[in-house]
Coordinates of C-alpha atoms in Angstrom, one line a residue:
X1093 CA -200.5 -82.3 -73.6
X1094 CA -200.3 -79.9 -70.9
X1095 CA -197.4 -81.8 -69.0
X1096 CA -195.3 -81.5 -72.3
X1097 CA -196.1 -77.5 -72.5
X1098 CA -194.9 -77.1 -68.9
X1099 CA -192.0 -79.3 -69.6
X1100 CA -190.9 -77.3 -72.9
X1101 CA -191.7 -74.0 -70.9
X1102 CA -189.8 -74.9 -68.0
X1103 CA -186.9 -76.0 -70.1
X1104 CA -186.8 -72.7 -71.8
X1105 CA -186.7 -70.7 -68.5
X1106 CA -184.0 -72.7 -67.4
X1107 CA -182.1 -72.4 -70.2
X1108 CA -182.4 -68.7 -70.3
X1109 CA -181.6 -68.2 -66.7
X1110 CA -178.7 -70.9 -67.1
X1111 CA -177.6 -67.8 -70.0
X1112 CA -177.8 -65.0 -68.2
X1113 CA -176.3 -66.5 -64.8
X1114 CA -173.1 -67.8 -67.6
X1115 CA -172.9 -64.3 -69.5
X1116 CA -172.7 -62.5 -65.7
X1117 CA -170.2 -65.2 -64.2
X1118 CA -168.0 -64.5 -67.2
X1119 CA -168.4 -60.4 -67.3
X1120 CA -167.6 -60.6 -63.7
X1121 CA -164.5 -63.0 -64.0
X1122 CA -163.1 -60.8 -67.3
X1123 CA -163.3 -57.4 -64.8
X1124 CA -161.2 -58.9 -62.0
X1125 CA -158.8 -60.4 -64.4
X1126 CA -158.2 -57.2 -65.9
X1127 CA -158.0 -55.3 -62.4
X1128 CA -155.4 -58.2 -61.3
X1129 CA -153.0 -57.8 -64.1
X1130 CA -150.2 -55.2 -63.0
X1131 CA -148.0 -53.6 -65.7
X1132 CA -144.4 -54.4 -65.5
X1133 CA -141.7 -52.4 -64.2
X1134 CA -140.7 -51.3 -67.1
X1135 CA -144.1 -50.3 -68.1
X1136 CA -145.3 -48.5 -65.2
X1137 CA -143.9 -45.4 -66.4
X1138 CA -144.8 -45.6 -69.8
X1139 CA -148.3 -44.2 -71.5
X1140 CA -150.8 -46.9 -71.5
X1141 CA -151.9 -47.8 -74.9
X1142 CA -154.7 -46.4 -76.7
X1143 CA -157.7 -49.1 -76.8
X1144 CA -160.5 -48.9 -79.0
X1145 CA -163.7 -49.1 -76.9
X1146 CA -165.1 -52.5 -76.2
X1147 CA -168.5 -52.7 -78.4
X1148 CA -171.2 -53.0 -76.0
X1149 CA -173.9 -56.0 -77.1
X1150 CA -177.5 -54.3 -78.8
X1151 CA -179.5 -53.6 -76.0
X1152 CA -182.7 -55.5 -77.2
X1153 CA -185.6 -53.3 -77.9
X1154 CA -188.5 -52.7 -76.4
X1155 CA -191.1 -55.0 -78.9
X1156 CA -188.8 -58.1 -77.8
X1157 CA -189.6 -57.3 -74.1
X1158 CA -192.6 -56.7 -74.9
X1159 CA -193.2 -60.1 -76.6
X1160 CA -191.1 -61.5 -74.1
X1161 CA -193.9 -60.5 -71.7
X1162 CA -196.7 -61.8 -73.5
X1163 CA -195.5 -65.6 -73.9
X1164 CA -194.9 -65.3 -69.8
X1165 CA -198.2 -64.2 -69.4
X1166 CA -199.6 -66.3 -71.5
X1167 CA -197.6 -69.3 -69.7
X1168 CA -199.0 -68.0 -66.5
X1169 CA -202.6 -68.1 -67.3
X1170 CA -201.8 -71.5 -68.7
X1171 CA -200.7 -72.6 -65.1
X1172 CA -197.6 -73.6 -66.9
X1173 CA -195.8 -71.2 -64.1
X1174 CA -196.4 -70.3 -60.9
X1175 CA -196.9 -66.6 -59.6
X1176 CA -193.2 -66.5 -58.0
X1177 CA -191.4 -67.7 -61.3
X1178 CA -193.5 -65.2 -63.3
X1179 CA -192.6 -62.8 -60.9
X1180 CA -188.8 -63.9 -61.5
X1181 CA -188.8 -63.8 -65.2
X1182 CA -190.6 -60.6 -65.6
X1183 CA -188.2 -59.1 -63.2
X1184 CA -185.5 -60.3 -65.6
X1185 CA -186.8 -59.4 -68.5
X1186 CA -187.7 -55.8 -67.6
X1187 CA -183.7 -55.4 -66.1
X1188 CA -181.8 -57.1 -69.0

């Protein structure tokens, strides 16, 4: 039994890193696209247009982190993860 909780756990830090790395790559990729694109001639002199601002995604609060932190620990004290990937995922989870 405790092979298949470190399997599940380790799939589910994967999978969340495998997110976060995928959200970044694509926040990163949209930026330089939009600092690449270069108005036309015509346009160069013309106001830009008024955008709406982007909506920024719900920070998540502080009880998910805080949960978040428990089920690591708990993992942890299971020996489900070592001390360096705790350390990783509690870094990540207190940054996000």
């Amino acid at each position: 039994m405790p092979g298949l909780l470190r399997g599940v756990a380790r799939t589910a830090v994967v999978a969340g890193t495998a997110t976060a790395v995928s959200n970044r790559v694509s926040r990163r990729q949209a930026g330089r696209w939009a600092h690449q694109e270069e108005p036309a001639p015509a346009q160069q002199y013309a106001p830009p247009p008024a955008q709406a601002p982007a909506a920024a995604a719900p920070a998540p609060d502080m009880s998910s982190k805080i949960e978040q932190l428990k089920e690591l620990g708990q993992l942890k004290d299971q020996g489900v993860l070592t001390e360096e990937e705790f350390a990783a995922q509690k870094s990540k989870i207190l940054n996000s």
